[in-house]
Amino acid sequence: MTDFATHKVENQPKPLGPYNAWTDDRALREAVDREGADWAGDHLEGYGDAVGGRLMELGYTANAHPPEFKPFDRYGHRIDEVEFHPAYHEIMTASMEAGMNGFAWRNANRGGAHVARAAILYMGSQADAGHTCPMSMTYAAIPALRHSPELAEQWVPKLIGTEYDPRSVPVHEKNACTIGMGMTEKQGGSDVRANTTRAEAVGDGSYSITGHKWFFSAPMSDAHLVLAQTEAGLSCFLVPRLLSDGTRNAVEVQRLKDKLGDWSNASSEVEFQGARGWLVGEEGRGVRTIINMVALTRLDCMTSSSALMRQAAVQALNHTRQRKVFGKLLSEQPLMQNVLADIILESEAAVALSMRVARAIDAAPRDEEEAAFARIATAIGKYWICKRTPPQVNEAQECLGGIGYVEEANLARLYRQAPLNSIWEGSGNVQCLDVLRALSREPAAKDALFAELKAASGLDPAFDRYIASLPDLFAETETLEIRSRAIVERLGIALQASVLLRSGNEVAASPFCRSRLAGEHGYTFGTLPADTDFAALIERAAVA
C-alpha cells in the first residue's frame, strides 16, 4: 500500500509544558525576598504551580471565546448581562482564592504584603491579563472607600473575600464581590474635570446620577466607583450594579468595546438614567478621593507589563532552546544569544523596579520618605515599563519567526495586550506631567527620588556618571514640559539601574549599566556589548 505521508514533523519545538511560575522565576523570587515578602513563598509557590499549568491553558480558551453582551432576555426584558466563557470564571476563581484582590489587605499587619500581592498579579497576568482588570480595580478601591466608613464597613470585607461569585445578586447575598471604575467620558478623556455626568441628592443619603461613561471597565462588577458633577464640583460615587432589593440599577450598557487585545475581559460604554449612587468622600473632592485608587492601579500597570515581558521571554526561550538552525540550537547562536539576553535583561529590570515600588507603597502608611518615593516612582515606572513592553514582546515574537505572529502561539496575544497599560490609568504624557508636578511642587518626592538613586552610588562608574548628569536636565525650566518624556525616561532607567546594582545581581546589573547608561547599546534589542555573559542571563531566565 502506498504511503502518502509527505513528510515527518522535525525540528519543531514542543509547546511550553507545565511549570511553576514562582519557583522557575529566579528574578521574581529574588525581588520578592529583597523587598520583604519572603514569608509568602509557600503561598506564591502554590499559585505559581496553577499559573504555569492549568491557568495557562484556561487563558488560551478564555481569549478564544470573548465575552458576549446580552442586553435582553428571550422575552425582551432588559437585563444588561455579559456572558463569559467558563474558562474565564475558572481563572477568576483561582486568582481570587490566591488573593489577587485582597491578599495585601488581609495581611496588612505584615511588612511586604503589597509586594506579595504584586507577585500574585505578576504571575496571574502571564496566564491571562484580561481578568486582572477587575482584580486590580477591586484591590485598588479599598483606600478610596475608606473615605466613607459606612460604605467601607459594608463593602471592604466583600472586596477582600476569596470566594469568587459571578451571580447577578445584591452584594449582601455574596461572600465576595468585585468593583470597577467609571471615569472617562467622550468629551474629556484624561481631563476628568470636563465630565458632564451629574449627581443630585435625593434626600435619603443617595444620589441620582445621569450621564454617560465612554469607558466603563468590567461592567459585570458588583459596583463601580464613578465620577460625577454636583453643585460642589466633581465627586466620587459608589454605584452598585444591583440594588439591595435585587432590581437592576439604572445603568444601561450601550455596547462592549471591540478592543485590540484584552479579549477575555469586557469593557463597555454606559448611560446612567437616574442611577442610584452613594457619595464616597467629600462632595467636590472626587479626584482627590479616587486618586488613592489610581495610585494602586498604576502600580498594577507596571507589574502587569513586567509580567508580559517575562512571559514573552519564557516563550522565546522555549522555542530557541529546541529549534536548530545551521546545525546548532538557536539559543546557541551568538546573535540570538544577544537578543535573548537583552529581552531577559529588560524583563529583569522591570520586575525589580515594580517590586521596589510595591515595597514603597506597602511602607507608605508608616514611612513618610517611602510614601514620597512611591508618589513619584509610581508615575516614572508606569511610564517607562509600559513603554518598553511592546518592543520587547515584538522582539520575542521575532525569535519564534512566523509562528510568533499567529494566534496559536502565545506571543500574538501578548503583543496585542502589550500597549494597553501605557494607555490605561493615564497615558504617557499624563504620567510625565505628573512627574514634573511632583518634582516642582513636592520637595519630599524629589528628595526621596534622588536619595533612592544615590543609594547605589559607588557601585558602578557608568551609573555614577549618569546620576551626576541628571540635575542638568532641570536647568532650562522654560522647556521642561516639552522635554518631559526624555526626562522621565532617564529617571526610569536610573531607578532600574539603582535597584539592580543594590540587589547584588552582577549578571544583570553590569550589562544593564553598560548598555542603558554608558551608551554601549543600539536602538534595538540584541545590541548588548559583545563580552556580556549571555549564557548566565539566559540560564537565570530559563524554566525547568
XYZ file of C-alpha atoms in Angstrom:
544
model
C 0.000 0.000 0.000
C 1.370 3.401 -0.950
C 2.310 5.709 1.917
C 1.107 9.201 1.013
C 2.728 10.902 4.000
C 4.666 13.832 2.555
C 6.956 14.484 5.477
C 7.630 13.955 9.129
C 7.439 16.880 11.547
C 11.028 17.515 12.557
C 12.891 20.368 14.208
C 9.723 21.894 15.597
C 9.726 22.767 19.309
C 7.221 21.258 21.656
C 4.836 23.767 23.252
C 5.830 25.024 26.666
C 4.705 22.408 29.170
C 3.564 22.906 32.762
C 5.993 24.753 35.011
C 5.849 26.741 38.227
C 5.635 30.487 37.600
C 7.131 31.103 41.048
C 9.879 28.545 41.574
C 11.000 28.775 37.938
C 11.319 32.578 38.014
C 14.551 33.425 39.791
C 14.314 37.169 39.206
C 10.834 37.303 40.747
C 11.803 35.243 43.778
C 14.863 37.385 44.435
C 12.874 40.615 44.093
C 10.095 39.443 46.430
C 12.608 38.309 49.049
C 14.595 41.533 48.721
C 11.520 43.701 49.164
C 10.359 41.980 52.338
C 7.793 39.332 51.367
C 9.870 36.159 51.753
C 7.282 34.925 54.281
C 4.754 34.467 51.447
C 6.850 31.981 49.491
C 4.711 28.904 50.119
C 1.549 30.731 49.131
C 3.164 32.096 45.976
C 4.532 28.682 45.053
C 1.058 27.170 45.180
C -0.421 29.816 42.921
C 2.630 29.692 40.655
C 2.028 25.995 40.056
C -1.552 26.706 38.968
C -0.476 29.616 36.727
C 2.160 27.622 34.867
C -0.211 24.708 34.358
C -3.984 24.771 34.108
C -4.436 28.558 34.222
C -2.185 28.989 31.204
C -4.420 26.662 29.225
C -7.550 28.347 30.534
C -6.112 31.675 29.420
C -5.925 30.454 25.819
C -9.545 29.319 25.960
C -10.877 32.489 27.612
C -9.258 34.639 24.934
C -10.540 32.414 22.131
C -14.095 32.947 23.416
C -14.525 36.654 24.276
C -17.454 37.809 26.435
C -20.807 38.416 24.744
C -23.235 41.212 25.554
C -26.818 40.113 26.251
C -28.920 43.298 26.565
C -32.267 41.447 26.709
C -33.585 38.117 27.846
C -35.576 35.899 25.490
C -38.802 37.757 26.299
C -37.393 41.222 25.688
C -36.757 42.274 29.273
C -33.693 44.484 29.677
C -31.018 42.543 31.602
C -27.659 44.067 30.502
C -25.752 40.858 31.182
C -22.313 39.959 29.841
C -21.697 36.251 29.352
C -18.176 34.921 29.868
C -16.744 31.563 28.891
C -16.421 29.127 31.827
C -12.637 29.306 31.433
C -12.718 32.968 32.466
C -14.705 32.152 35.585
C -12.227 29.400 36.489
C -9.326 31.842 36.223
C -11.174 34.397 38.332
C -11.902 31.729 40.932
C -8.256 30.710 41.201
C -6.942 34.279 41.345
C -9.431 35.372 43.973
C -8.561 32.326 46.069
C -4.892 33.301 45.728
C -5.701 36.860 46.826
C -5.101 38.950 43.722
C -7.900 41.177 45.002
C -7.367 41.154 48.763
C -4.152 39.461 49.895
C -2.435 42.747 50.748
C -5.361 43.997 52.834
C -5.881 40.714 54.692
C -2.181 40.706 55.604
C -1.798 44.446 56.155
C -0.079 43.894 59.509
C 2.818 42.101 57.790
C 5.559 44.018 56.035
C 5.717 43.258 52.333
C 2.048 42.346 51.943
C 1.675 44.553 48.861
C 4.866 43.048 47.432
C 3.462 39.533 47.793
C 0.193 40.628 46.240
C 2.102 42.243 43.348
C 3.794 38.891 42.770
C 0.366 37.238 42.581
C -0.701 39.763 39.936
C 2.613 39.323 38.094
C 2.151 35.575 37.803
C -1.577 35.668 37.042
C -1.113 38.245 34.283
C 1.062 35.772 32.403
C -1.786 33.253 32.205
C -4.425 35.838 31.275
C -4.017 39.574 31.531
C -7.708 40.327 30.936
C -9.025 39.010 34.237
C -6.528 41.136 36.149
C -8.548 44.260 35.243
C -11.423 43.640 37.698
C -8.962 42.131 40.180
C -6.808 45.262 40.054
C -9.713 47.662 40.498
C -11.109 45.602 43.366
C -7.726 45.691 45.125
C -7.232 49.392 44.464
C -10.697 50.535 45.545
C -10.094 49.888 49.251
C -8.295 53.185 50.121
C -10.913 55.217 48.256
C -13.824 53.531 50.019
C -12.253 54.162 53.404
C -13.065 57.834 52.909
C -16.638 56.793 53.752
C -16.563 54.490 56.798
C -20.182 53.322 56.474
C -19.663 52.212 52.886
C -16.308 50.674 53.758
C -17.880 48.646 56.559
C -20.341 47.136 54.109
C -18.115 46.689 51.067
C -14.494 46.155 52.121
C -14.995 42.700 53.701
C -16.618 41.591 50.450
C -13.901 43.111 48.261
C -11.125 41.246 50.054
C -13.017 37.949 50.061
C -11.694 34.788 48.404
C -14.895 33.204 47.054
C -15.496 34.387 43.513
C -19.209 34.695 42.842
C -20.328 35.795 39.350
C -24.054 35.647 40.135
C -26.213 38.698 39.496
C -27.419 39.122 43.070
C -27.138 42.021 45.556
C -23.871 42.366 47.426
C -25.378 41.346 50.777
C -26.040 37.889 49.314
C -22.372 37.346 48.414
C -19.276 36.417 50.418
C -17.045 38.253 47.965
C -17.514 40.733 45.157
C -15.641 42.831 42.620
C -15.646 46.521 41.829
C -14.891 48.522 38.699
C -14.247 52.124 37.720
C -16.019 54.664 35.546
C -14.208 57.956 34.953
C -13.741 58.539 31.220
C -16.334 60.413 29.149
C -16.403 61.136 25.436
C -15.529 64.807 25.686
C -12.925 64.581 28.448
C -10.668 61.538 28.363
C -7.900 62.169 30.882
C -9.364 65.611 31.579
C -11.966 64.287 34.019
C -12.844 67.793 35.181
C -14.579 68.185 31.812
C -17.028 65.417 32.786
C -20.698 66.283 32.359
C -22.352 63.393 34.214
C -24.362 64.880 37.072
C -25.406 63.636 40.507
C -28.288 65.102 42.510
C -29.070 64.306 46.153
C -32.473 62.659 46.569
C -32.884 63.038 50.321
C -32.257 59.517 51.604
C -28.459 59.718 51.572
C -28.191 58.555 47.966
C -27.806 60.490 44.701
C -29.474 60.210 41.309
C -26.842 60.046 38.566
C -27.494 60.990 34.952
C -24.946 60.954 32.135
C -22.566 58.562 30.418
C -19.161 56.900 30.563
C -17.174 56.265 27.402
C -15.113 53.563 29.131
C -16.772 51.572 31.905
C -14.412 48.771 32.835
C -15.608 45.272 33.724
C -19.343 46.035 33.563
C -20.277 42.821 35.399
C -18.559 44.039 38.569
C -20.855 44.307 41.571
C -20.309 48.072 41.724
C -18.276 50.860 40.170
C -16.600 53.967 41.515
C -17.879 56.774 39.306
C -17.060 60.470 38.955
C -19.983 62.878 38.564
C -20.586 66.609 38.988
C -22.521 68.039 41.947
C -23.079 71.651 42.961
C -19.804 71.395 44.892
C -17.877 70.066 41.888
C -16.598 66.699 40.674
C -17.391 63.999 43.243
C -16.891 60.251 43.640
C -19.790 57.804 43.976
C -20.241 54.117 44.584
C -22.773 52.836 42.042
C -23.888 49.219 42.605
C -24.985 47.125 39.630
C -27.927 45.718 41.566
C -29.818 47.494 44.318
C -30.460 45.881 47.691
C -33.889 44.608 46.598
C -32.332 42.809 43.636
C -33.529 45.200 40.940
C -31.107 46.385 38.271
C -29.695 49.859 38.860
C -30.385 52.352 36.081
C -27.018 51.861 34.389
C -27.680 50.877 30.785
C -24.874 49.209 28.847
C -24.771 50.576 25.296
C -22.210 48.177 23.860
C -18.968 46.354 24.581
C -15.748 47.787 23.211
C -14.192 45.921 20.266
C -10.624 46.054 21.552
C -7.206 45.353 20.066
C -6.418 42.987 22.913
C -7.619 42.151 26.405
C -10.130 39.832 24.752
C -11.090 37.760 27.787
C -12.279 40.855 29.662
C -15.213 43.156 28.866
C -15.085 46.942 28.632
C -18.218 48.913 27.886
C -19.978 52.191 27.222
C -22.861 53.014 29.558
C -25.524 55.604 30.232
C -26.766 56.490 33.702
C -30.508 57.072 33.605
C -31.125 58.187 37.156
C -28.860 55.518 38.630
C -28.551 55.458 42.404
C -25.126 56.118 43.868
C -23.640 56.845 47.266
C -21.089 59.566 47.897
C -17.536 58.404 48.614
C -15.502 61.033 50.446
C -16.414 64.721 50.329
C -18.549 66.375 47.701
C -16.415 68.264 45.240
C -13.319 66.219 46.163
C -13.854 63.326 43.775
C -10.454 63.450 42.110
C -8.661 63.523 45.456
C -10.783 60.567 46.603
C -10.301 58.358 43.577
C -6.608 59.205 43.163
C -5.962 56.776 46.011
C -7.309 54.079 43.711
C -5.392 55.292 40.679
C -2.053 55.131 42.512
C -2.522 51.400 43.064
C -3.828 50.635 39.597
C -0.775 52.397 38.163
C 1.427 50.050 40.180
C -0.548 47.219 38.622
C 0.105 48.630 35.149
C 3.832 48.391 35.853
C 3.538 44.911 37.287
C 1.303 43.538 34.533
C 3.565 44.958 31.828
C 6.546 43.365 33.550
C 4.598 40.090 33.501
C 4.044 40.316 29.749
C 7.770 40.805 29.273
C 8.505 37.776 31.439
C 6.096 35.523 29.559
C 7.445 36.765 26.218
C 10.970 35.845 27.317
C 9.798 32.435 28.559
C 8.138 31.674 25.209
C 11.190 32.830 23.252
C 13.484 30.652 25.360
C 11.220 27.631 24.987
C 11.383 27.954 21.207
C 15.039 28.791 20.714
C 16.301 26.075 23.067
C 14.647 23.419 20.884
C 14.856 24.765 17.330
C 18.020 24.058 15.327
C 19.390 26.293 12.579
C 22.566 25.607 10.626
C 23.461 22.673 12.819
C 23.079 24.386 16.214
C 20.249 25.324 18.533
C 19.033 28.867 18.031
C 19.846 29.578 21.665
C 23.481 28.675 20.955
C 23.816 31.081 18.023
C 25.828 34.156 19.106
C 23.500 36.778 17.670
C 20.380 35.064 19.013
C 22.061 34.868 22.416
C 22.458 38.640 22.338
C 18.770 39.109 21.542
C 17.609 36.666 24.212
C 19.890 38.146 26.869
C 18.699 41.659 26.040
C 14.984 40.905 26.311
C 15.674 38.993 29.527
C 17.606 41.971 30.883
C 14.654 44.262 30.156
C 12.340 41.828 31.919
C 14.568 41.616 34.995
C 14.857 45.395 35.277
C 11.079 45.761 35.001
C 10.179 43.266 37.725
C 12.913 44.606 40.002
C 11.560 48.168 39.847
C 7.925 47.036 40.123
C 8.591 45.137 43.340
C 10.604 48.031 44.744
C 7.683 50.394 44.148
C 5.335 47.840 45.707
C 7.506 47.901 48.845
C 7.299 51.694 48.938
C 3.509 51.551 48.711
C 3.490 48.900 51.418
C 5.581 51.061 53.743
C 3.924 54.387 52.879
C 1.445 54.460 55.810
C 4.345 54.148 58.277
C 7.206 55.899 56.480
C 6.923 59.423 55.026
C 10.017 59.059 52.851
C 8.731 55.821 51.325
C 5.361 57.480 50.761
C 7.067 60.340 48.935
C 9.119 57.896 46.883
C 6.013 55.892 45.967
C 4.307 59.095 44.870
C 6.868 59.843 42.157
C 8.299 56.407 41.369
C 4.868 55.013 40.505
C 4.426 57.572 37.733
C 8.002 57.108 36.486
C 7.766 53.340 36.478
C 4.305 53.311 34.941
C 5.562 55.427 32.073
C 8.830 53.659 31.372
C 7.995 49.992 31.903
C 4.761 50.231 29.948
C 6.565 51.958 27.063
C 9.227 49.234 26.915
C 6.785 46.342 26.793
C 5.566 46.438 23.142
C 9.056 46.444 21.551
C 10.288 43.792 23.981
C 7.351 41.482 23.215
C 7.759 42.096 19.489
C 11.417 41.090 19.707
C 10.382 37.870 21.419
C 7.913 37.242 18.561
C 10.752 37.530 16.092
C 12.684 34.854 17.976
C 9.912 32.416 17.013
C 9.756 33.518 13.411
C 6.411 33.125 11.631
C 4.827 31.075 14.413
C 5.246 34.084 16.692
C 2.773 36.005 14.527
C -0.084 33.506 14.583
C -2.756 33.166 17.215
C -1.843 29.572 18.111
C 1.309 30.848 19.763
C 1.041 32.931 22.903
C 3.136 35.783 21.518
C 0.409 37.218 19.274
C -1.897 37.597 22.270
C 0.889 39.132 24.353
C 1.671 41.609 21.587
C -1.957 42.728 21.293
C -2.041 43.143 25.056
C 1.273 44.975 25.310
C 0.122 48.562 24.518
C -2.789 48.577 26.946
C -1.060 49.529 30.176
C 0.621 52.579 28.630
C -2.885 53.895 27.861
C -4.861 52.740 30.909
C -4.757 54.865 34.086
C -3.266 57.840 32.312
C -1.302 57.818 29.061
C 2.414 58.510 28.823
C 2.001 62.268 28.646
C -0.182 62.254 31.759
C 2.489 60.327 33.657
C 5.236 62.694 32.548
C 3.277 65.766 33.581
C 2.552 64.084 36.904
C 6.281 63.549 37.442
C 7.026 67.197 36.641
C 4.288 68.263 39.051
C 5.803 66.169 41.830
C 9.314 67.420 41.145
C 8.304 71.088 41.106
C 5.678 71.162 43.872
C 6.561 68.339 46.239
C 10.099 68.685 47.610
C 9.733 65.469 49.618
C 9.074 63.469 46.441
C 12.105 64.917 44.678
C 14.318 64.330 47.725
C 13.117 60.738 48.080
C 13.761 60.056 44.394
C 17.329 61.287 44.467
C 18.007 59.593 47.801
C 16.951 56.322 46.181
C 19.265 56.905 43.254
C 22.232 57.969 45.356
C 21.889 54.830 47.475
C 23.628 52.973 44.627
C 26.470 55.487 44.288
C 29.908 53.944 44.044
C 28.669 50.595 42.745
C 29.260 51.285 39.048
C 31.216 54.095 37.328
C 28.719 54.435 34.476
C 25.893 54.755 36.977
C 27.758 57.439 38.942
C 28.335 59.483 35.796
C 24.710 59.083 34.749
C 23.379 60.223 38.117
C 25.733 63.199 38.174
C 24.280 64.372 34.850
C 20.618 64.251 35.925
C 20.454 67.697 37.595
C 21.362 69.250 34.236
C 18.028 68.036 32.881
C 16.212 70.612 35.012
C 18.377 73.625 34.183
C 16.198 75.008 31.375
C 12.893 75.445 33.160
C 11.155 77.003 30.152
C 11.360 73.763 28.167
C 10.696 71.249 30.937
C 7.280 70.180 29.695
C 8.303 69.661 26.100
C 11.323 67.627 27.279
C 9.476 65.713 29.971
C 9.411 62.380 28.159
C 13.181 62.420 27.819
C 13.499 63.362 31.486
C 11.184 60.648 32.767
C 12.829 58.070 30.520
C 16.218 58.826 32.028
C 14.823 58.754 35.544
C 13.183 55.389 34.862
C 16.389 53.846 33.553
C 18.316 55.265 36.510
C 15.840 53.785 39.003
C 16.066 50.370 37.379
C 19.851 50.522 37.471
C 19.839 51.557 41.121
C 17.657 48.612 42.136
C 19.691 46.116 40.096
C 23.002 47.370 41.452
C 21.881 47.178 45.073
C 20.440 43.711 44.523
C 23.951 42.318 44.118
C 22.900 40.691 40.844
C 26.044 41.399 38.862
C 24.893 39.225 35.966
C 22.111 41.719 35.205
C 23.378 44.951 36.773
C 26.642 45.268 34.871
C 25.284 44.787 31.335
C 22.288 46.960 32.188
C 24.525 49.861 33.215
C 26.860 49.424 30.259
C 24.059 49.215 27.707
C 21.433 51.587 29.128
C 23.618 54.138 30.907
C 27.034 54.109 29.206
C 25.680 54.074 25.666
C 27.054 50.659 24.695
C 23.742 49.723 23.080
C 21.900 50.339 19.835
C 18.309 51.342 19.237
C 17.033 47.751 19.124
C 17.249 44.725 21.384
C 20.162 42.381 20.697
C 22.840 45.082 20.797
C 24.446 44.335 24.156
C 28.266 44.585 24.408
C 29.998 41.554 22.901
C 31.627 40.496 26.182
C 28.301 40.267 28.058
C 27.774 36.964 29.854
C 24.852 35.979 27.640
C 24.729 32.395 28.878
C 24.358 33.456 32.505
C 21.428 35.760 31.740
C 19.730 33.075 29.655
C 20.217 30.451 32.343
C 18.704 32.727 35.008
C 15.532 33.144 32.986
C 15.022 29.571 31.788
C 12.193 27.472 33.197
C 12.682 23.822 34.108
